[in-house]
CSV table of N, CA, C and O in Angstrom, one decimal:
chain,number,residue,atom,x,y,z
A,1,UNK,N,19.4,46.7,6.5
A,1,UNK,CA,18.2,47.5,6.6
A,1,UNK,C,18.0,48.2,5.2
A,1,UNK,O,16.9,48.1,4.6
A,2,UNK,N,18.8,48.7,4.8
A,2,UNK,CA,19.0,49.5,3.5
A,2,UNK,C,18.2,48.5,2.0
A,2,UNK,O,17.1,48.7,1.3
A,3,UNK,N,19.0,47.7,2.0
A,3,UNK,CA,18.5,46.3,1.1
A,3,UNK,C,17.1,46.2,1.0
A,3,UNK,O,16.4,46.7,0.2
A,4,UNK,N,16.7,45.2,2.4
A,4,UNK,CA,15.5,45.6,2.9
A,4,UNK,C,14.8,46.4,2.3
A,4,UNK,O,14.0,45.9,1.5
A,5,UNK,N,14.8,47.7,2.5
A,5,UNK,CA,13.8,48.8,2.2
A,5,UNK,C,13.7,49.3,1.0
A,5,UNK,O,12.7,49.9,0.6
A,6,UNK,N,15.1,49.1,0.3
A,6,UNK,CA,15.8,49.3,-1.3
A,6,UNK,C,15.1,48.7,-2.5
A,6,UNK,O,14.6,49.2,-3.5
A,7,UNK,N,15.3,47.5,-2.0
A,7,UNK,CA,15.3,46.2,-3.3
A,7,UNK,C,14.9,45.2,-2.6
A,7,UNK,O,15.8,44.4,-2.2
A,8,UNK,N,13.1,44.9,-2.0
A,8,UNK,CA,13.0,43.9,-1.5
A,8,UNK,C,13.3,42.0,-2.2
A,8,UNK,O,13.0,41.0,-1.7
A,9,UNK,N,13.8,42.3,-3.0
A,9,UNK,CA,13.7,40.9,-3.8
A,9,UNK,C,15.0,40.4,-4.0
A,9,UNK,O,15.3,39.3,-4.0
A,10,UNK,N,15.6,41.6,-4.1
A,10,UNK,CA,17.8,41.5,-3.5
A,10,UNK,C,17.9,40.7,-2.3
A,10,UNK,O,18.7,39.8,-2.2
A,11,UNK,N,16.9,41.3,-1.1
A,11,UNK,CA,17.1,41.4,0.2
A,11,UNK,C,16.7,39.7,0.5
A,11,UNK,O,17.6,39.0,1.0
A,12,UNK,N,15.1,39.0,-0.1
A,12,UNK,CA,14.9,37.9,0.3
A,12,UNK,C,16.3,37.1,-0.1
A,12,UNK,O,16.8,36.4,0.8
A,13,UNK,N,16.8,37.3,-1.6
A,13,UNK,CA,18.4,36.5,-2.0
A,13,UNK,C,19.2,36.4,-0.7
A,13,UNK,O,19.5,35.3,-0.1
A,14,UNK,N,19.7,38.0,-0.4
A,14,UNK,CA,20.9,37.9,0.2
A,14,UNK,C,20.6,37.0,2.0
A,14,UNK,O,21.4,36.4,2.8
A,15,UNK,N,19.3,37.2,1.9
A,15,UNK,CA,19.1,36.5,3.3
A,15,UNK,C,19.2,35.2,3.3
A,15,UNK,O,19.7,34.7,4.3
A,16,UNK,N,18.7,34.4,2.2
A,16,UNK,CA,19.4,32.9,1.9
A,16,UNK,C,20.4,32.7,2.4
A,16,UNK,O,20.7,32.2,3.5
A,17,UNK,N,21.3,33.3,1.3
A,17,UNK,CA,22.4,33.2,0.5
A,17,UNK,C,23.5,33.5,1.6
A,17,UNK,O,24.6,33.1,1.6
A,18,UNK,N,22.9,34.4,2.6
A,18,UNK,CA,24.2,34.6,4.3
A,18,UNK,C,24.0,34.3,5.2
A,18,UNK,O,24.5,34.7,6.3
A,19,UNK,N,23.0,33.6,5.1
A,19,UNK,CA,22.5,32.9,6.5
A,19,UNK,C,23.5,32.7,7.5
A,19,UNK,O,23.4,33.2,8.7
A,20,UNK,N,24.6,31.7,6.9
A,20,UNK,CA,25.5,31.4,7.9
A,20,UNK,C,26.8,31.8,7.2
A,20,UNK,O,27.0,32.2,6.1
A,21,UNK,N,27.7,31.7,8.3
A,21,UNK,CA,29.2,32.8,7.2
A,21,UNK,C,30.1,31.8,6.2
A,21,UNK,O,30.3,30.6,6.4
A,22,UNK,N,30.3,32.1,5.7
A,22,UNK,CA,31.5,31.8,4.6
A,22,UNK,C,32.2,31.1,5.2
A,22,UNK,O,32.5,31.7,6.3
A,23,UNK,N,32.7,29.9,5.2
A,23,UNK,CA,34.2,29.3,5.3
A,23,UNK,C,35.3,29.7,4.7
A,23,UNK,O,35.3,29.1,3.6
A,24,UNK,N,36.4,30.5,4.8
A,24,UNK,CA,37.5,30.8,4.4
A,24,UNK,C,38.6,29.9,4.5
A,24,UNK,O,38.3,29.1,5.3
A,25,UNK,N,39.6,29.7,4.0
A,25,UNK,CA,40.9,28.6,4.0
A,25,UNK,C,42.0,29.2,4.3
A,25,UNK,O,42.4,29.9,3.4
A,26,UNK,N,42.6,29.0,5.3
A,26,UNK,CA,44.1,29.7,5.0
A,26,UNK,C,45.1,28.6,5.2
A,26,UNK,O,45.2,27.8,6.2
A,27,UNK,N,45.7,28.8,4.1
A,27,UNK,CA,46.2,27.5,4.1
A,27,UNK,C,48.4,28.0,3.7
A,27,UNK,O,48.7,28.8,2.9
A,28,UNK,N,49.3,27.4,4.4
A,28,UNK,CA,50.3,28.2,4.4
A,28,UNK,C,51.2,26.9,3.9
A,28,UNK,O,52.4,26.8,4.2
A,29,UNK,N,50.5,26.0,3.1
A,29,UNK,CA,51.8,24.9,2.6
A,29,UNK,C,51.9,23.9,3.6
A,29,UNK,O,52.3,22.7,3.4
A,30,UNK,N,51.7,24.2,4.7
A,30,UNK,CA,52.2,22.8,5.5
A,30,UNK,C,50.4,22.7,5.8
A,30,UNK,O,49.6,21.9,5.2
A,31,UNK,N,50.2,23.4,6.7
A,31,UNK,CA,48.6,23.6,7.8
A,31,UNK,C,47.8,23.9,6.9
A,31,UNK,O,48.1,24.6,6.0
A,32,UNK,N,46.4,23.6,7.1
A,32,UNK,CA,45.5,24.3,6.3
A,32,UNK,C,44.6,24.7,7.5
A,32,UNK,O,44.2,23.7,8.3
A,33,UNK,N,43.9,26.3,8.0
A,33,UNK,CA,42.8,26.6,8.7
A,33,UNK,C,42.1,26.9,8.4
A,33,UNK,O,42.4,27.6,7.5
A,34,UNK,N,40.3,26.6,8.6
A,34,UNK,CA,39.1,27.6,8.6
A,34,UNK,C,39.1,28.6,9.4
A,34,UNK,O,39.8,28.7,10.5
A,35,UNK,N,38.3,29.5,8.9
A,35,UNK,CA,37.2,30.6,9.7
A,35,UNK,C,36.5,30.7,9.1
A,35,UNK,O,36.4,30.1,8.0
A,36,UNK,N,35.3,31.5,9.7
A,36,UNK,CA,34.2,31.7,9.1
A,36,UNK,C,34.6,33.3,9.1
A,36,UNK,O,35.4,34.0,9.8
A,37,UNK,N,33.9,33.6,8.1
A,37,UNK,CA,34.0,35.2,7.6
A,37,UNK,C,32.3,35.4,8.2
A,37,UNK,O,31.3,34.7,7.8
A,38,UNK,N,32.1,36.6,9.3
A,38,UNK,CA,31.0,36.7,9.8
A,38,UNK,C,30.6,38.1,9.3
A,38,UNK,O,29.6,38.7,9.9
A,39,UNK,N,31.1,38.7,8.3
A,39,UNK,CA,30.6,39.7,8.4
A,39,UNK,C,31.3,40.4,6.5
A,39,UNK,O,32.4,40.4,6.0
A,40,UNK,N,29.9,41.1,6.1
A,40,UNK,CA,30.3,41.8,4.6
A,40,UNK,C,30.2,40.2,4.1
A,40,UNK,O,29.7,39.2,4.7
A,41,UNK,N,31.0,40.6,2.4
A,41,UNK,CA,30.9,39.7,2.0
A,41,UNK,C,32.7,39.7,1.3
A,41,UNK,O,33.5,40.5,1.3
A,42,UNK,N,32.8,38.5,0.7
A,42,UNK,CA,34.6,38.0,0.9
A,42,UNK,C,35.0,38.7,-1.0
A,42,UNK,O,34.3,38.8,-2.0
A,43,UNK,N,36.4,39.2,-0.6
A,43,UNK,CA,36.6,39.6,-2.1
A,43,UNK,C,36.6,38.4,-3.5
A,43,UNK,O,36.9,37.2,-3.6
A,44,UNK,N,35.8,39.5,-4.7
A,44,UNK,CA,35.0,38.6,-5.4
A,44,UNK,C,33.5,38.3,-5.7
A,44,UNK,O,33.0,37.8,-6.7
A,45,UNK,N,32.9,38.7,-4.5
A,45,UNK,CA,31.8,37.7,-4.2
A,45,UNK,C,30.8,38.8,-5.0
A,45,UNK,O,30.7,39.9,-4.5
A,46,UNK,N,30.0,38.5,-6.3
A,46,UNK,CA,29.2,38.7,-6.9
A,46,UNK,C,28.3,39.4,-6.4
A,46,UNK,O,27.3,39.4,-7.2
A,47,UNK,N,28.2,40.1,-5.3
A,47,UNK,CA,27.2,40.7,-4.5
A,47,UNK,C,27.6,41.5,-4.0
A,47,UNK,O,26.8,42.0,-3.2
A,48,UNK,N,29.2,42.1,-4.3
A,48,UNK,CA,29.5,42.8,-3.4
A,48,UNK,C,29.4,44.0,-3.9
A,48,UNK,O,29.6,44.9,-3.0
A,49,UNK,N,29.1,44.7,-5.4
A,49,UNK,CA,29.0,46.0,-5.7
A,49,UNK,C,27.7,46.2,-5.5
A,49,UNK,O,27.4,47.3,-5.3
A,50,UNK,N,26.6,45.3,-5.5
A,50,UNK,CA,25.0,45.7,-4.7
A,50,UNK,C,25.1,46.1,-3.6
A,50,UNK,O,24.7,47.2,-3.4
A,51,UNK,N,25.7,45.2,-2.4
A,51,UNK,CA,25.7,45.5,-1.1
A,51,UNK,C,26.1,46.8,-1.0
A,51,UNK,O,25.5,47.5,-0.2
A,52,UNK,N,27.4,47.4,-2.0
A,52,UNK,CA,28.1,48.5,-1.5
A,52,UNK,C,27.3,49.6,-2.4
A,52,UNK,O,27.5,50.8,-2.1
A,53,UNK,N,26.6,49.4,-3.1
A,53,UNK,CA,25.5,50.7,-4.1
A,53,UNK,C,24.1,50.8,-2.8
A,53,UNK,O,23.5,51.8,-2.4
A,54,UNK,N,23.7,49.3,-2.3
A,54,UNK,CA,22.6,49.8,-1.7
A,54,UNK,C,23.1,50.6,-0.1
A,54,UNK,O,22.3,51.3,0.6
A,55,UNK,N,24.4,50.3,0.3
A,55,UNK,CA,24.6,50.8,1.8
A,55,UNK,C,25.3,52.1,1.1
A,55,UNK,O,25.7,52.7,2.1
A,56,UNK,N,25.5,52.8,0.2
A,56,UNK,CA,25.9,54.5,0.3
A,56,UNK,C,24.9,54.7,-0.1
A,56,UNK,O,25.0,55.9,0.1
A,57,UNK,N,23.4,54.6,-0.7
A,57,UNK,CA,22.6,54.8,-1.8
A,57,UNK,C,22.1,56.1,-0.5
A,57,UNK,O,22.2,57.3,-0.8
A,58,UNK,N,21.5,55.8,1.0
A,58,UNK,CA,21.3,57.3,1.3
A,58,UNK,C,22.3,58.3,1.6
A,58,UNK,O,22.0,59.4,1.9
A,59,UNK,N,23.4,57.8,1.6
A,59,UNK,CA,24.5,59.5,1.5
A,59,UNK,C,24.3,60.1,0.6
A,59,UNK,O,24.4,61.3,0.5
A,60,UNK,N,23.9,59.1,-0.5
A,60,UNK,CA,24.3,60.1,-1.8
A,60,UNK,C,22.7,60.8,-2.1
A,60,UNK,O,22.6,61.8,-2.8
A,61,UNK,N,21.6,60.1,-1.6
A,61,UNK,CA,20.4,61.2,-1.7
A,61,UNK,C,20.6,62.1,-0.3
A,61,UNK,O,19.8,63.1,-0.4
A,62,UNK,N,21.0,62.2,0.6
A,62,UNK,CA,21.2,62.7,1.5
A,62,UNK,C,22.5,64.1,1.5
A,62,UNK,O,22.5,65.2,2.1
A,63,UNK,N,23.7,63.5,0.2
A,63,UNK,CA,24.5,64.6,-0.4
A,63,UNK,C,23.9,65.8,-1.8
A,63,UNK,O,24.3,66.8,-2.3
A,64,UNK,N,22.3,64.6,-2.0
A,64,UNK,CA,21.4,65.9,-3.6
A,64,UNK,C,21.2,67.1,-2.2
A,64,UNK,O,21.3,68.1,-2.8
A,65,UNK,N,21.1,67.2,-1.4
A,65,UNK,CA,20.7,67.8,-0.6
A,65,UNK,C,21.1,69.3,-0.6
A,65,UNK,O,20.5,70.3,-0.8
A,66,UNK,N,22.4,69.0,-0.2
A,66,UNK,CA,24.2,70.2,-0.2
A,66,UNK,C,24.0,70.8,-0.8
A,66,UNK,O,24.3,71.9,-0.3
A,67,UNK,N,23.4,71.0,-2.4
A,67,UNK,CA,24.2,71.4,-3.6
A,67,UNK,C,22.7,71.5,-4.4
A,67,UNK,O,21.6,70.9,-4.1
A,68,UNK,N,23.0,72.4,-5.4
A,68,UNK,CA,22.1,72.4,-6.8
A,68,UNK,C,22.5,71.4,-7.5
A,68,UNK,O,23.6,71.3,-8.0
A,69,UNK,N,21.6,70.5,-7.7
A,69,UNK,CA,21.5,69.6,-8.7
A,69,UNK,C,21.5,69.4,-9.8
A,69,UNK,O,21.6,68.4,-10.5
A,70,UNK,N,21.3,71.1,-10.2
A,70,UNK,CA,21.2,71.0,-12.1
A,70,UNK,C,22.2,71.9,-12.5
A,70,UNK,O,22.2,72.5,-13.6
A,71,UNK,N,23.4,72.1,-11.2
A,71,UNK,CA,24.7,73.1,-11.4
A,71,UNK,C,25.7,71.6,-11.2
A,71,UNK,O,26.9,71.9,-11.5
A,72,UNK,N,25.6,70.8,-10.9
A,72,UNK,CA,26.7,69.7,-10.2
A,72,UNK,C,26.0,68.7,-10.2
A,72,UNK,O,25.0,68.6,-9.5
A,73,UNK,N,26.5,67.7,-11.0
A,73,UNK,CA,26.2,65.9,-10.8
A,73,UNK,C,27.2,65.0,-9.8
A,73,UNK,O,28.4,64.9,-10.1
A,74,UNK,N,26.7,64.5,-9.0
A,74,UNK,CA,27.4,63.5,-8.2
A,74,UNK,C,27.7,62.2,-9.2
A,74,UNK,O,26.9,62.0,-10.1
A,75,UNK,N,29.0,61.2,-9.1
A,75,UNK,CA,29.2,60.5,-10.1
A,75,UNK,C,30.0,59.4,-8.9
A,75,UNK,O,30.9,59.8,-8.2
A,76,UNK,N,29.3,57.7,-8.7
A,76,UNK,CA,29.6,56.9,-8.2
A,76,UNK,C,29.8,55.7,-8.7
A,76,UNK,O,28.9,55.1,-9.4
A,77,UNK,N,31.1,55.1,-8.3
A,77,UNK,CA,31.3,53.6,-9.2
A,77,UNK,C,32.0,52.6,-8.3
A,77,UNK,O,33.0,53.0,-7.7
A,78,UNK,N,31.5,51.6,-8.1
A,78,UNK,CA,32.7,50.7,-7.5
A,78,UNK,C,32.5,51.9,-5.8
A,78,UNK,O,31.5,52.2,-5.2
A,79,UNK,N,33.9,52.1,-5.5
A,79,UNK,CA,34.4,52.5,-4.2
A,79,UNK,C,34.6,53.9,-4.4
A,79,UNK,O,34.9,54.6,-3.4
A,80,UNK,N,34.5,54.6,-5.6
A,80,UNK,CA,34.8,55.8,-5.8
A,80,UNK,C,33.7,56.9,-6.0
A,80,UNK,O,32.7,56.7,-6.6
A,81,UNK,N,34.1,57.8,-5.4
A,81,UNK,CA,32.9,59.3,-5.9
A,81,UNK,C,33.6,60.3,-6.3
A,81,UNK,O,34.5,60.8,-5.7
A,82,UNK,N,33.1,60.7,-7.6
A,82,UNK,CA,33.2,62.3,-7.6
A,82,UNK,C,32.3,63.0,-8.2
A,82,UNK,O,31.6,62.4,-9.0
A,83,UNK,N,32.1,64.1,-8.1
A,83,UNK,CA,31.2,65.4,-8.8
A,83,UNK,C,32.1,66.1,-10.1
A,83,UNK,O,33.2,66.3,-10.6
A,84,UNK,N,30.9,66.4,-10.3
A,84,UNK,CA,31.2,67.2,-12.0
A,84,UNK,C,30.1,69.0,-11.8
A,84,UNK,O,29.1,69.3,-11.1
A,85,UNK,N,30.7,69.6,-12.6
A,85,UNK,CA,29.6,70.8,-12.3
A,85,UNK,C,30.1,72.4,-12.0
A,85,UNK,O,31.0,72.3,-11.2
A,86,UNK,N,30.0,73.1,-12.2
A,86,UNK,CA,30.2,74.7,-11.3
A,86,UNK,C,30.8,74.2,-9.9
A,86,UNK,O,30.3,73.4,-9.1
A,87,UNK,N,32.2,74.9,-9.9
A,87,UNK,CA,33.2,74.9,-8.9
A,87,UNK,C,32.6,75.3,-7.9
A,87,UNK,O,33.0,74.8,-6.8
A,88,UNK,N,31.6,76.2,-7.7
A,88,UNK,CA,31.4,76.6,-5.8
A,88,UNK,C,30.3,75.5,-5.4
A,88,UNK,O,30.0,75.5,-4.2
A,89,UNK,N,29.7,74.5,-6.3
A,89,UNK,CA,28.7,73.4,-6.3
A,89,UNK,C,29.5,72.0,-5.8
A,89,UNK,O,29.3,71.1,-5.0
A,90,UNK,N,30.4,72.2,-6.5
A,90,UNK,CA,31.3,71.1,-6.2
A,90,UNK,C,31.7,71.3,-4.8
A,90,UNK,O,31.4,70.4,-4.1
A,91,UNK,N,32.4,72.3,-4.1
A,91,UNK,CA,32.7,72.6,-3.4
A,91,UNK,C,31.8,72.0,-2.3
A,91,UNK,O,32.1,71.2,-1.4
A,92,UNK,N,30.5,72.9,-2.7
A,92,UNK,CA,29.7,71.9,-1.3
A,92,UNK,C,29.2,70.9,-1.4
A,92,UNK,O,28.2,70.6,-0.6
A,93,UNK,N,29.5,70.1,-2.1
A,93,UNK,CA,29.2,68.6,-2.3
A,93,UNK,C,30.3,68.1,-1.7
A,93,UNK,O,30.2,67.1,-1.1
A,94,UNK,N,31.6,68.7,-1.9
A,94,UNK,CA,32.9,68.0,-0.9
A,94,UNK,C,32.7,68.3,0.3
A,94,UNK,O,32.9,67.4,1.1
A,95,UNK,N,32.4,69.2,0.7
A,95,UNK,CA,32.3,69.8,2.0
A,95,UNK,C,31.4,68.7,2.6
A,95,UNK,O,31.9,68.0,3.4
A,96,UNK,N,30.0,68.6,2.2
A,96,UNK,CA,29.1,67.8,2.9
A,96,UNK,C,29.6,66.3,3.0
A,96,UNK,O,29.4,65.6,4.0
A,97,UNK,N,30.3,65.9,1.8
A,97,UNK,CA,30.6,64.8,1.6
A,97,UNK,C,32.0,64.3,2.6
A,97,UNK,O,32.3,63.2,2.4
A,98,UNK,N,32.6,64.9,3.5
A,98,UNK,CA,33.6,65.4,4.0
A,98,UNK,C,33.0,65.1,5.6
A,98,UNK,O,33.6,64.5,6.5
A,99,UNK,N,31.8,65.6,5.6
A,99,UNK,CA,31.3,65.9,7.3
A,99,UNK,C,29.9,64.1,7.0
A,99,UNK,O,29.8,63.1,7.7
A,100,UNK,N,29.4,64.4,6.1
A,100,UNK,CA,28.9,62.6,6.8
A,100,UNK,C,29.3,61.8,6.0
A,100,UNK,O,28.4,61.1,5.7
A,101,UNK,N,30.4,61.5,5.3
A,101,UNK,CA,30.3,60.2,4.7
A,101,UNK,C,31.9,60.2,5.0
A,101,UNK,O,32.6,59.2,4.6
């Protein structure tokens, strides 16, 4: 949904592009098995720091909320967050960040 409403032009891609799941290999030297990966997307996959920017993108307008914005910057990359800013700002940016995310 996020995608969708985010970046409609991401969203027509990824709807192609996952239609059906992934075939995965697990293969142990003797056997080789499929599965299908039904869900997210598989490590690697070119799409996966979009997917993961557009599905936190409202915590983190929903964490400008907590806090003065021009005392404390929220700072996101990859899988990680942190804030910069006046210590009692920060504070409630962990705090909030703490109770929904």
């Amino acid at each position: 949904h996020n995608i969708r409403e985010l970046c409609p032009p991401f969203h027509r891609f990824i709807s192609n592009t996952y239609q059906k799941p992934a075939m995965l290999v697990v293969c142990d030297g003797e056997t080789t098995e499929y599965m299908g990966s039904h869900e997210g997307c598989t490590q690697g996959d070119v799409a996966a720091m979009a997917f993961y920017a557009l599905g936190v993108k409202p915590l983190i307008t929903e964490l400008s909320s907590a806090f003065d914005t021009s005392a404390c910057k929220q700072i996101w990359y990859a899988d990680d967050s942190t804030a910069a800013g006046k210590l009692e700002e920060i504070k409630k940016w962990w705090d909030s960040l703490c109770i929904r995310g």
